[in-house]
Amino acid sequence: MRILLVASEVAPLAKTGGLADVSAALADHLARRGHDVRLVMPLYRRMAERPFTDVPGLERVRVELGSNEYVFGVKRTPLPGGGVDAWCIDCPGLYDRDGIYTGDDDEHRRFALLNRGALALCEQSGWAPDVAHCNDWHVGLLPLYLKLMRTWSRLFTNTRSVLTIHNIGYQGAFGAHCIQDLGLDDAAHLLHQEDLANDRISFLKTGLLYADVLTTVSRTYAREIQTEEYAMGLSDMLRARSDHLVGIVNGVDYGAWSPETDTLIPHNFSAETLDDKRLNTRALLENMGLSYDRRAPVFGIVSRLTFQKGFELLFEPLPELLAHRDARLVVLGSGEPKYEEFFESLQQRFPDKAVFYNGYSNELAHLIEAGADLFLMPSRYEPCGLNQMYSLRYGTVPIVRKTGGLADTVELFDRSRGTGTGIVFEHFDADAMRRALLYSLDLFHDEAAWRRLMLNGMAQDFSWERQSGIYEELYHRLVAH
Ligand code: ADP
Ligand code: GLC
């Protein structure tokens, strides 16, 4: 099949979160399965140092959107997996900026060009995709552009579209005055009418209306987003399309995230050499300026610090724990001030026990996965989540709230039977969090149980080999249909 995959983030070229990991790994695995995959993204400033080659015939692609004309070149750069290149839209006027996402006035135009440009480059090279797989709001307009282009281009007659919702919390809503810039003036009757009446246009909603199939990144999240509690205002639309909504849990790129082969950690280890994990714990703590004590469990966090991630659940229990128990805490992340301030205050109050690295570091993310004993993800909502799956592979026990992909990938440890892979709590409240933390300490000090728990997690397999096969089947069904 010819598969066009379009995303705003692709690891390691441009990443703020899991979307980047997923788009890169899925494209790579689909290519390995023998498909002809074009993975399209913008060429952001941060990628300037990469090796690029021009794509013959695509040095100058022209797109008109409203009264704006864009002319861009397509440049390819290889991804580490070796299976696929990223095809990057080189339009410096829109993408040569500091951030991947910006608050600039033309944000709608930046991503409209990603949608329309991806189709234009197919057209110019006469490459007819069987499937156009769009990711998140940034690519929400593509299914509608596809529909409109079919009226004058035969190339897309058989192209089917898939829209994957990685996070319903970001919908790409703009003022209705942007419609002209999106080239949708004449198609206003096809947009969400209630939004228009409220002077708005939403990229994601447009995608929900026109994609042939909707997917999201876990089965539980597929259910949750049909409820008001989780849908951020889109439950009606999603319920209306529930026959075309499937949950497919993300995979893990074990090429990058395996303790046996990880090149970013000081000491490789496996289930057979589990005791070597401690060497990473020691290295992690020393790097961060904390002392190592075998009896003190190390809690790790690697996260965007946003509302979604539920860190207010830690506001009371975590200082209590650090005050009364011998434990360590290593936090890597950045985001909203109230969470940054909280972790900064812990570091100040417990300088021997807690450390907060405010920023982004892939190396440190790997070292935390390898060195921590426990990994905290008390998410308010979590479409899939990758870090809990990485943690499992590194023998780092995840403490998660039972929501979205966390519910689908971590099973509560049953001490008497020795089954389960983590510590799971249900209710979004500080007491449930506190109990989970205390239970984790209790388990940590029960050496036999703890070892069982670590080994159970390490034996889990969430590989993309399997998950990419599920996408493949979905595409086949769609194309046959
Ligand atoms: P989300 O996509 O909601 O941020 P995921 O768990 O799916 O959550 O993926 C997060 C990804 O981003 C993981 O690969 C994680 O290691 C990485 N990550 C998040 N914050 C940082 C950070 N500050 N430094 C390095 N990597 C980070
Ligand atoms: C989103 C979600 C996260 C998911 C990731 C990749 O950003 O917040 O749960 O794992 O996308 O699908």
mmCIF file of C-alpha atoms in Angstrom, residues 133-390:
data_model
loop_
_atom_site.group_PDB
_atom_site.id
_atom_site.type_symbol
_atom_site.label_atom_id
_atom_site.label_comp_id
_atom_site.label_asym_id
_atom_site.label_seq_id
_atom_site.Cartn_x
_atom_site.Cartn_y
_atom_site.Cartn_z
ATOM 1 C CA HIS A 133 -3.074 8.870 7.962
ATOM 2 C CA CYS A 134 -3.455 12.165 9.823
ATOM 3 C CA ASN A 135 -2.351 12.784 13.401
ATOM 4 C CA ASP A 136 -3.954 15.146 15.910
ATOM 5 C CA TRP A 137 -5.463 18.569 15.237
ATOM 6 C CA HIS A 138 -2.474 19.726 13.217
ATOM 7 C CA VAL A 139 -3.553 17.455 10.392
ATOM 8 C CA GLY A 140 -7.303 17.700 10.965
ATOM 9 C CA LEU A 141 -8.009 19.627 7.769
ATOM 10 C CA LEU A 142 -6.460 17.070 5.456
ATOM 11 C CA PRO A 143 -9.567 14.862 5.057
ATOM 12 C CA LEU A 144 -11.573 17.903 3.963
ATOM 13 C CA TYR A 145 -8.864 19.117 1.568
ATOM 14 C CA LEU A 146 -8.827 15.597 0.174
ATOM 15 C CA LYS A 147 -12.556 15.732 -0.441
ATOM 16 C CA LEU A 148 -12.277 19.110 -2.132
ATOM 17 C CA MET A 149 -9.303 18.115 -4.271
ATOM 18 C CA ARG A 150 -11.137 15.034 -5.526
ATOM 19 C CA THR A 151 -13.446 17.344 -7.438
ATOM 20 C CA TRP A 152 -10.580 18.355 -9.710
ATOM 21 C CA SER A 153 -7.861 15.723 -9.227
ATOM 22 C CA ARG A 154 -8.394 12.052 -10.100
ATOM 23 C CA LEU A 155 -5.264 11.121 -8.185
ATOM 24 C CA PHE A 156 -7.089 10.924 -4.871
ATOM 25 C CA THR A 157 -10.191 9.067 -6.061
ATOM 26 C CA ASN A 158 -9.325 5.970 -4.026
ATOM 27 C CA THR A 159 -7.487 7.579 -1.140
ATOM 28 C CA ARG A 160 -9.019 6.832 2.255
ATOM 29 C CA SER A 161 -8.274 8.898 5.354
ATOM 30 C CA VAL A 162 -7.564 7.954 8.952
ATOM 31 C CA LEU A 163 -7.373 10.485 11.765
ATOM 32 C CA THR A 164 -5.661 9.460 14.973
ATOM 33 C CA ILE A 165 -6.501 11.388 18.119
ATOM 34 C CA HIS A 166 -3.443 11.392 20.336
ATOM 35 C CA ASN A 167 -4.816 14.012 22.658
ATOM 36 C CA ILE A 168 -8.281 15.508 22.606
ATOM 37 C CA GLY A 169 -7.150 18.324 24.882
ATOM 38 C CA TYR A 170 -5.657 20.129 21.891
ATOM 39 C CA GLN A 171 -8.200 20.891 19.172
ATOM 40 C CA GLY A 172 -6.712 23.657 17.043
ATOM 41 C CA ALA A 173 -9.551 26.156 17.373
ATOM 42 C CA PHE A 174 -9.181 29.519 15.640
ATOM 43 C CA GLY A 175 -11.381 32.499 14.918
ATOM 44 C CA ALA A 176 -13.643 32.113 11.897
ATOM 45 C CA HIS A 177 -11.809 34.942 10.141
ATOM 46 C CA CYS A 178 -9.047 32.368 9.499
ATOM 47 C CA ILE A 179 -11.219 30.458 7.046
ATOM 48 C CA GLN A 180 -10.030 32.598 4.191
ATOM 49 C CA ASP A 181 -6.369 31.830 4.988
ATOM 50 C CA LEU A 182 -7.222 28.141 5.058
ATOM 51 C CA GLY A 183 -8.601 28.381 1.542
ATOM 52 C CA LEU A 184 -12.001 27.266 2.799
ATOM 53 C CA ASP A 185 -14.093 30.340 1.969
ATOM 54 C CA ASP A 186 -16.059 28.466 -0.654
ATOM 55 C CA ALA A 187 -16.376 25.410 1.562
ATOM 56 C CA ALA A 188 -17.791 27.152 4.619
ATOM 57 C CA HIS A 189 -21.007 25.119 4.281
ATOM 58 C CA LEU A 190 -18.920 21.981 4.899
ATOM 59 C CA LEU A 191 -17.528 23.174 8.208
ATOM 60 C CA HIS A 192 -19.015 22.596 11.646
ATOM 61 C CA GLN A 193 -21.959 24.996 11.488
ATOM 62 C CA GLU A 194 -22.409 25.617 15.193
ATOM 63 C CA ASP A 195 -18.755 26.559 15.470
ATOM 64 C CA LEU A 196 -19.094 28.924 12.561
ATOM 65 C CA ALA A 197 -22.085 30.536 14.214
ATOM 66 C CA ASN A 198 -19.868 31.021 17.266
ATOM 67 C CA ASP A 199 -17.196 32.559 15.062
ATOM 68 C CA ARG A 200 -14.830 29.591 15.306
ATOM 69 C CA ILE A 201 -13.224 26.905 13.221
ATOM 70 C CA SER A 202 -11.621 23.826 14.744
ATOM 71 C CA PHE A 203 -9.082 21.718 12.879
ATOM 72 C CA LEU A 204 -9.838 18.650 14.982
ATOM 73 C CA LYS A 205 -13.602 18.860 14.579
ATOM 74 C CA THR A 206 -13.200 19.197 10.832
ATOM 75 C CA GLY A 207 -11.160 16.017 10.895
ATOM 76 C CA LEU A 208 -13.782 14.235 12.995
ATOM 77 C CA LEU A 209 -16.365 15.127 10.365
ATOM 78 C CA TYR A 210 -14.444 14.020 7.272
ATOM 79 C CA ALA A 211 -11.902 11.307 8.111
ATOM 80 C CA ASP A 212 -13.098 7.886 6.922
ATOM 81 C CA VAL A 213 -11.920 6.270 10.139
ATOM 82 C CA LEU A 214 -11.033 7.709 13.530
ATOM 83 C CA THR A 215 -8.586 6.031 15.820
ATOM 84 C CA THR A 216 -7.176 6.818 19.197
ATOM 85 C CA VAL A 217 -4.242 5.380 21.048
ATOM 86 C CA SER A 218 -5.867 2.965 23.521
ATOM 87 C CA ARG A 219 -9.138 1.128 23.875
ATOM 88 C CA THR A 220 -10.002 2.694 27.180
ATOM 89 C CA TYR A 221 -9.436 6.197 25.804
ATOM 90 C CA ALA A 222 -11.650 5.342 22.818
ATOM 91 C CA ARG A 223 -14.412 4.663 25.346
ATOM 92 C CA GLU A 224 -13.590 7.594 27.587
ATOM 93 C CA ILE A 225 -13.735 10.199 24.825
ATOM 94 C CA GLN A 226 -17.317 9.259 24.167
ATOM 95 C CA THR A 227 -18.172 10.529 27.647
ATOM 96 C CA GLU A 228 -18.558 14.124 28.687
ATOM 97 C CA GLU A 229 -15.990 13.776 31.413
ATOM 98 C CA TYR A 230 -13.151 13.105 28.976
ATOM 99 C CA ALA A 231 -14.242 14.432 25.581
ATOM 100 C CA MET A 232 -13.523 18.143 26.076
ATOM 101 C CA GLY A 233 -16.772 19.027 24.370
ATOM 102 C CA LEU A 234 -16.585 16.459 21.571
ATOM 103 C CA SER A 235 -18.527 13.545 23.068
ATOM 104 C CA ASP A 236 -21.575 14.019 20.824
ATOM 105 C CA MET A 237 -19.494 14.036 17.675
ATOM 106 C CA LEU A 238 -17.549 10.993 18.780
ATOM 107 C CA ARG A 239 -20.610 9.049 19.820
ATOM 108 C CA ALA A 240 -22.159 9.849 16.451
ATOM 109 C CA ARG A 241 -19.130 8.254 14.798
ATOM 110 C CA SER A 242 -18.584 5.437 17.279
ATOM 111 C CA ASP A 243 -18.901 2.815 14.497
ATOM 112 C CA HIS A 244 -15.837 4.376 12.926
ATOM 113 C CA LEU A 245 -13.788 4.902 16.068
ATOM 114 C CA VAL A 246 -11.204 2.340 17.184
ATOM 115 C CA GLY A 247 -8.632 2.277 19.953
ATOM 116 C CA ILE A 248 -5.195 0.897 19.090
ATOM 117 C CA VAL A 249 -2.673 1.069 21.871
ATOM 118 C CA ASN A 250 0.731 2.507 20.940
ATOM 119 C CA GLY A 251 3.812 0.361 20.690
ATOM 120 C CA VAL A 252 7.268 0.868 22.088
ATOM 121 C CA ASP A 253 10.341 1.321 19.957
ATOM 122 C CA TYR A 254 12.463 -1.272 21.762
ATOM 123 C CA GLY A 255 15.344 -0.344 19.440
ATOM 124 C CA ALA A 256 15.629 2.876 21.426
ATOM 125 C CA TRP A 257 14.137 1.791 24.766
ATOM 126 C CA SER A 258 15.696 -1.480 25.975
ATOM 127 C CA PRO A 259 17.995 -1.782 28.984
ATOM 128 C CA GLU A 260 20.047 -4.458 27.173
ATOM 129 C CA THR A 261 21.099 -2.185 24.325
ATOM 130 C CA ASP A 262 20.347 1.422 25.388
ATOM 131 C CA THR A 263 23.404 3.478 24.435
ATOM 132 C CA LEU A 264 22.326 6.419 26.592
ATOM 133 C CA ILE A 265 22.674 4.618 29.941
ATOM 134 C CA PRO A 266 25.973 3.823 31.660
ATOM 135 C CA HIS A 267 25.240 0.164 32.498
ATOM 136 C CA ASN A 268 23.207 -2.159 30.301
ATOM 137 C CA PHE A 269 21.231 -4.860 32.075
ATOM 138 C CA SER A 270 18.513 -7.447 31.513
ATOM 139 C CA ALA A 271 16.191 -9.668 33.532
ATOM 140 C CA GLU A 272 19.152 -12.045 33.943
ATOM 141 C CA THR A 273 21.462 -9.314 35.224
ATOM 142 C CA LEU A 274 18.859 -7.352 37.105
ATOM 143 C CA ASP A 275 21.194 -6.423 39.939
ATOM 144 C CA ASP A 276 23.110 -4.225 37.490
ATOM 145 C CA LYS A 277 20.129 -1.889 37.427
ATOM 146 C CA ARG A 278 21.460 -0.537 40.717
ATOM 147 C CA LEU A 279 24.565 0.742 38.964
ATOM 148 C CA ASN A 280 22.297 3.009 36.961
ATOM 149 C CA THR A 281 20.498 4.080 40.119
ATOM 150 C CA ARG A 282 23.803 5.065 41.626
ATOM 151 C CA ALA A 283 24.851 6.890 38.436
ATOM 152 C CA LEU A 284 21.529 8.717 38.246
ATOM 153 C CA LEU A 285 21.701 9.926 41.830
ATOM 154 C CA GLU A 286 25.352 10.906 41.574
ATOM 155 C CA ASN A 287 24.663 12.842 38.373
ATOM 156 C CA MET A 288 21.892 14.698 40.111
ATOM 157 C CA GLY A 289 23.891 15.378 43.268
ATOM 158 C CA LEU A 290 21.993 13.014 45.581
ATOM 159 C CA SER A 291 23.433 10.261 47.736
ATOM 160 C CA TYR A 292 22.748 6.606 47.008
ATOM 161 C CA ASP A 293 21.233 4.395 49.670
ATOM 162 C CA ARG A 294 20.094 0.948 48.697
ATOM 163 C CA ARG A 295 17.171 1.036 51.133
ATOM 164 C CA ALA A 296 15.788 4.333 49.825
ATOM 165 C CA PRO A 297 13.510 3.858 46.807
ATOM 166 C CA VAL A 298 13.977 6.300 43.936
ATOM 167 C CA PHE A 299 10.847 7.805 42.394
ATOM 168 C CA GLY A 300 11.167 9.133 38.851
ATOM 169 C CA ILE A 301 9.093 11.495 36.702
ATOM 170 C CA VAL A 302 9.658 12.423 33.055
ATOM 171 C CA SER A 303 6.816 14.509 31.728
ATOM 172 C CA ARG A 304 5.353 17.580 30.193
ATOM 173 C CA LEU A 305 4.137 19.398 33.296
ATOM 174 C CA THR A 306 0.569 20.102 32.239
ATOM 175 C CA PHE A 307 -2.961 19.817 33.614
ATOM 176 C CA GLN A 308 -3.374 16.470 31.831
ATOM 177 C CA LYS A 309 -0.669 14.791 33.878
ATOM 178 C CA GLY A 310 -2.451 15.194 37.227
ATOM 179 C CA PHE A 311 0.503 16.236 39.346
ATOM 180 C CA GLU A 312 -1.686 18.117 41.804
ATOM 181 C CA LEU A 313 -2.406 14.705 43.291
ATOM 182 C CA LEU A 314 1.167 14.805 44.587
ATOM 183 C CA PHE A 315 0.912 18.245 46.199
ATOM 184 C CA GLU A 316 0.149 16.841 49.671
ATOM 185 C CA PRO A 317 1.287 13.219 49.746
ATOM 186 C CA LEU A 318 4.719 13.704 48.209
ATOM 187 C CA PRO A 319 6.072 16.263 50.722
ATOM 188 C CA GLU A 320 4.685 14.062 53.514
ATOM 189 C CA LEU A 321 6.478 11.072 52.105
ATOM 190 C CA LEU A 322 9.767 12.898 51.671
ATOM 191 C CA ALA A 323 9.507 14.328 55.189
ATOM 192 C CA HIS A 324 8.884 11.011 56.916
ATOM 193 C CA ARG A 325 10.430 8.311 54.752
ATOM 194 C CA ASP A 326 13.812 7.694 53.314
ATOM 195 C CA ALA A 327 13.185 8.074 49.593
ATOM 196 C CA ARG A 328 14.567 9.957 46.608
ATOM 197 C CA LEU A 329 12.776 11.855 43.874
ATOM 198 C CA VAL A 330 14.148 12.784 40.450
ATOM 199 C CA VAL A 331 11.917 14.899 38.203
ATOM 200 C CA LEU A 332 12.551 15.877 34.592
ATOM 201 C CA GLY A 333 10.107 18.141 32.817
ATOM 202 C CA SER A 334 8.845 21.587 32.127
ATOM 203 C CA GLY A 335 5.522 23.256 31.607
ATOM 204 C CA GLU A 336 2.984 25.167 33.653
ATOM 205 C CA PRO A 337 4.415 27.343 36.445
ATOM 206 C CA LYS A 338 2.367 25.819 39.261
ATOM 207 C CA TYR A 339 3.866 22.377 38.682
ATOM 208 C CA GLU A 340 7.372 23.729 38.112
ATOM 209 C CA GLU A 341 7.063 25.706 41.358
ATOM 210 C CA PHE A 342 5.888 22.626 43.231
ATOM 211 C CA PHE A 343 8.869 20.525 42.162
ATOM 212 C CA GLU A 344 11.231 23.443 42.781
ATOM 213 C CA SER A 345 9.844 23.791 46.290
ATOM 214 C CA LEU A 346 10.421 20.087 46.950
ATOM 215 C CA GLN A 347 14.010 20.453 45.835
ATOM 216 C CA GLN A 348 14.508 23.384 48.178
ATOM 217 C CA ARG A 349 12.803 21.760 51.109
ATOM 218 C CA PHE A 350 14.450 18.360 50.697
ATOM 219 C CA PRO A 351 17.836 19.078 49.094
ATOM 220 C CA ASP A 352 19.174 15.626 50.071
ATOM 221 C CA LYS A 353 16.220 13.790 48.665
ATOM 222 C CA ALA A 354 14.620 15.595 45.746
ATOM 223 C CA VAL A 355 15.959 17.087 42.551
ATOM 224 C CA PHE A 356 14.149 18.815 39.705
ATOM 225 C CA TYR A 357 15.667 19.258 36.254
ATOM 226 C CA ASN A 358 13.540 21.912 34.597
ATOM 227 C CA GLY A 359 13.980 21.315 30.870
ATOM 228 C CA TYR A 360 14.181 18.705 28.181
ATOM 229 C CA SER A 361 16.860 15.990 27.983
ATOM 230 C CA ASN A 362 16.541 12.701 26.168
ATOM 231 C CA GLU A 363 19.695 11.355 27.882
ATOM 232 C CA LEU A 364 18.339 12.093 31.322
ATOM 233 C CA ALA A 365 14.968 10.595 30.360
ATOM 234 C CA HIS A 366 16.746 7.320 29.572
ATOM 235 C CA LEU A 367 18.811 7.448 32.745
ATOM 236 C CA ILE A 368 15.717 8.014 34.879
ATOM 237 C CA GLU A 369 13.978 5.063 33.233
ATOM 238 C CA ALA A 370 17.017 2.894 33.924
ATOM 239 C CA GLY A 371 17.863 4.150 37.391
ATOM 240 C CA ALA A 372 14.571 4.856 39.140
ATOM 241 C CA ASP A 373 12.791 2.160 41.142
ATOM 242 C CA LEU A 374 9.344 3.634 40.614
ATOM 243 C CA PHE A 375 7.831 5.870 37.956
ATOM 244 C CA LEU A 376 4.967 8.252 38.738
ATOM 245 C CA MET A 377 2.123 8.891 36.263
ATOM 246 C CA PRO A 378 -0.962 10.046 38.184
ATOM 247 C CA SER A 379 -2.570 11.349 34.980
ATOM 248 C CA ARG A 380 -5.938 13.060 34.994
ATOM 249 C CA TYR A 381 -6.312 11.616 31.508
ATOM 250 C CA GLU A 382 -3.819 9.714 29.368
ATOM 251 C CA PRO A 383 -4.689 8.726 25.801
ATOM 252 C CA CYS A 384 -1.940 6.128 25.830
ATOM 253 C CA GLY A 385 1.244 7.175 27.601
ATOM 254 C CA LEU A 386 4.611 5.780 26.645
ATOM 255 C CA ASN A 387 6.701 6.229 29.756
ATOM 256 C CA GLN A 388 4.827 3.600 31.735
ATOM 257 C CA MET A 389 5.652 1.093 28.991
ATOM 258 C CA TYR A 390 9.288 2.202 28.879
#
